[in-house]
């Protein structure tokens, strides 16, 4: 599972075509900014959708990311790959949004009701696998729900680090830059996240 | 390598992610070669990781880019700073209304200047008139000024004229 090689050349980011696009945006090239939006919209929305579990909220937040990038265009000074800078902004906005939702969000994993698959779907699946109920092959939708539920047991930082590592293929160094953490902190986050996922999903492997 | 050696899950995951240097990676590989339970653990970590691929890949709606670019163009309007860390955008007056207002101000100023110039010209012209001409014009009045002061009104004069008292009879005998 190779990761993106960490930047060893301090000026390697200058060869980043998206850094070059952003420099054009700084000079007033609106079309270059549209190219960046097109290139990153699915990636940003994908991360946010997994974090927020809400497609519309993910799109709204993604638009905020791009607006912030555009407003900062005149002060843009490239010091990293463009994706690293973009996801740093995304991480900050996601943290702010989750913090504001924290008091209103209900955690349903251990609840006795709610959820599209009825009461405690993860517990039902666990019971099946334990032998108390007839075993059966889980279909794709059930697996999605299972994995989604396992992902929801991670805390915000573990989840963001894992999503950036898995779906953005970011190196530990880039994740550290995006999340304003040390590389060792990222390593610890990913270790705890993947151990947690393993323990919850192991019965279904 | 002995299976009694404490497993370093952190290093295992970093090894899977390609984040170890050559020396550390070689050490992990040696441990894996000699420890079946370690190989089972790394296999489970790998399969768990691959399970994440079943998650759907959310995509942007078809109008996301156009909506974002529209929002971008709105942000190009002058910004009025609101509370700290926030900004309120205001839409500027339409260029045509602003231009009209400027032209109106210019015309008003020009009209004012012209009026002042007219007044100045009139005053200058009045000062330049010959005072002797004015006296000559008023001479008949000046010569009879004492008599005119005795007259009560113009109507009285008209009555005297129409009365015939002074028609060719200047004295009584």
Short mmCIF file of C-alpha atoms in Angstrom, two decimals, chain A residues 1 3 30 33-34 38 41-42 45 49-50 55 59 62-63 66-67 70-71 140 143-144 147-148 162 165-167 171-172 184 187-188 191 194-195 197-198 201-202 205, chain B residues 9-11 13-14 16-20 41 44-61 64-65 67-69 71-73 75-76 87 89:
data_model
loop_
_atom_site.label_atom_id
_atom_site.label_comp_id
_atom_site.label_asym_id
_atom_site.label_seq_id
_atom_site.Cartn_x
_atom_site.Cartn_y
_atom_site.Cartn_z
CA UNK A 1 0.00 0.00 0.00
CA UNK A 3 1.84 6.20 -0.10
CA UNK A 30 -10.77 33.24 -13.02
CA UNK A 33 -9.87 28.88 -10.43
CA UNK A 34 -12.76 27.11 -12.15
CA UNK A 38 -13.54 21.08 -11.05
CA UNK A 41 -14.81 19.31 -5.81
CA UNK A 42 -15.47 15.55 -5.69
CA UNK A 45 -17.12 16.74 -0.96
CA UNK A 49 -19.66 13.55 3.21
CA UNK A 50 -17.90 10.86 5.22
CA UNK A 55 -24.36 15.27 1.14
CA UNK A 59 -21.47 20.56 -0.61
CA UNK A 62 -16.98 22.46 0.22
CA UNK A 63 -18.18 25.71 -1.30
CA UNK A 66 -13.33 27.27 -2.27
CA UNK A 67 -14.62 30.70 -1.27
CA UNK A 70 -10.48 32.54 -3.58
CA UNK A 71 -10.61 35.31 -0.96
CA UNK A 140 -22.99 -4.73 -0.27
CA UNK A 143 -21.38 -3.96 4.39
CA UNK A 144 -21.54 -0.25 3.61
CA UNK A 147 -18.21 0.04 7.63
CA UNK A 148 -19.95 3.40 7.97
CA UNK A 162 -7.78 7.99 8.02
CA UNK A 165 -4.66 8.61 4.08
CA UNK A 166 -7.12 6.23 2.44
CA UNK A 167 -8.94 8.34 -0.17
CA UNK A 171 1.62 10.78 3.13
CA UNK A 172 2.03 11.10 6.89
CA UNK A 184 4.36 11.08 15.05
CA UNK A 187 1.15 7.94 13.04
CA UNK A 188 -0.54 7.46 16.41
CA UNK A 191 -2.70 3.35 14.37
CA UNK A 194 -7.05 1.20 12.10
CA UNK A 195 -6.89 -0.90 15.23
CA UNK A 197 -11.68 -0.57 12.64
CA UNK A 198 -10.01 -3.97 12.76
CA UNK A 201 -14.88 -5.39 11.45
CA UNK A 202 -12.82 -8.49 12.19
CA UNK A 205 -13.66 -10.51 7.44
CA UNK B 9 1.39 -2.16 15.51
CA UNK B 10 2.40 1.36 14.73
CA UNK B 11 5.37 0.13 12.73
CA UNK B 13 0.79 0.09 9.81
CA UNK B 14 3.58 2.44 8.76
CA UNK B 16 1.82 -1.12 5.10
CA UNK B 17 1.65 2.59 4.23
CA UNK B 18 5.20 2.65 2.89
CA UNK B 19 6.28 5.14 5.51
CA UNK B 20 9.23 3.25 6.97
CA UNK B 41 -2.45 -9.49 12.19
CA UNK B 44 -6.38 -8.50 9.04
CA UNK B 45 -5.17 -4.93 9.01
CA UNK B 46 -4.89 -5.11 5.21
CA UNK B 47 -8.37 -6.62 4.73
CA UNK B 48 -9.94 -4.10 7.11
CA UNK B 49 -8.29 -1.34 5.12
CA UNK B 50 -9.65 -2.75 1.89
CA UNK B 51 -13.16 -2.90 3.36
CA UNK B 52 -13.23 0.89 3.28
CA UNK B 53 -13.50 0.60 -0.49
CA UNK B 54 -17.13 -0.51 -0.15
CA UNK B 55 -18.04 3.00 0.98
CA UNK B 56 -19.79 5.03 -1.70
CA UNK B 57 -17.85 7.82 -3.41
CA UNK B 58 -19.94 10.96 -3.03
CA UNK B 59 -19.77 13.29 -6.01
CA UNK B 60 -20.47 16.97 -6.45
CA UNK B 61 -23.84 17.89 -7.93
CA UNK B 64 -21.70 22.79 -8.01
CA UNK B 65 -18.99 24.46 -10.09
CA UNK B 67 -22.83 27.86 -8.18
CA UNK B 68 -19.38 28.20 -6.70
CA UNK B 69 -18.18 30.51 -9.48
CA UNK B 71 -20.55 32.92 -5.35
CA UNK B 72 -16.96 33.84 -6.24
CA UNK B 73 -18.08 36.71 -8.46
CA UNK B 75 -17.29 38.11 -3.38
CA UNK B 76 -15.58 40.49 -5.81
CA UNK B 87 -17.06 40.18 6.58
CA UNK B 89 -20.46 41.99 1.42
#
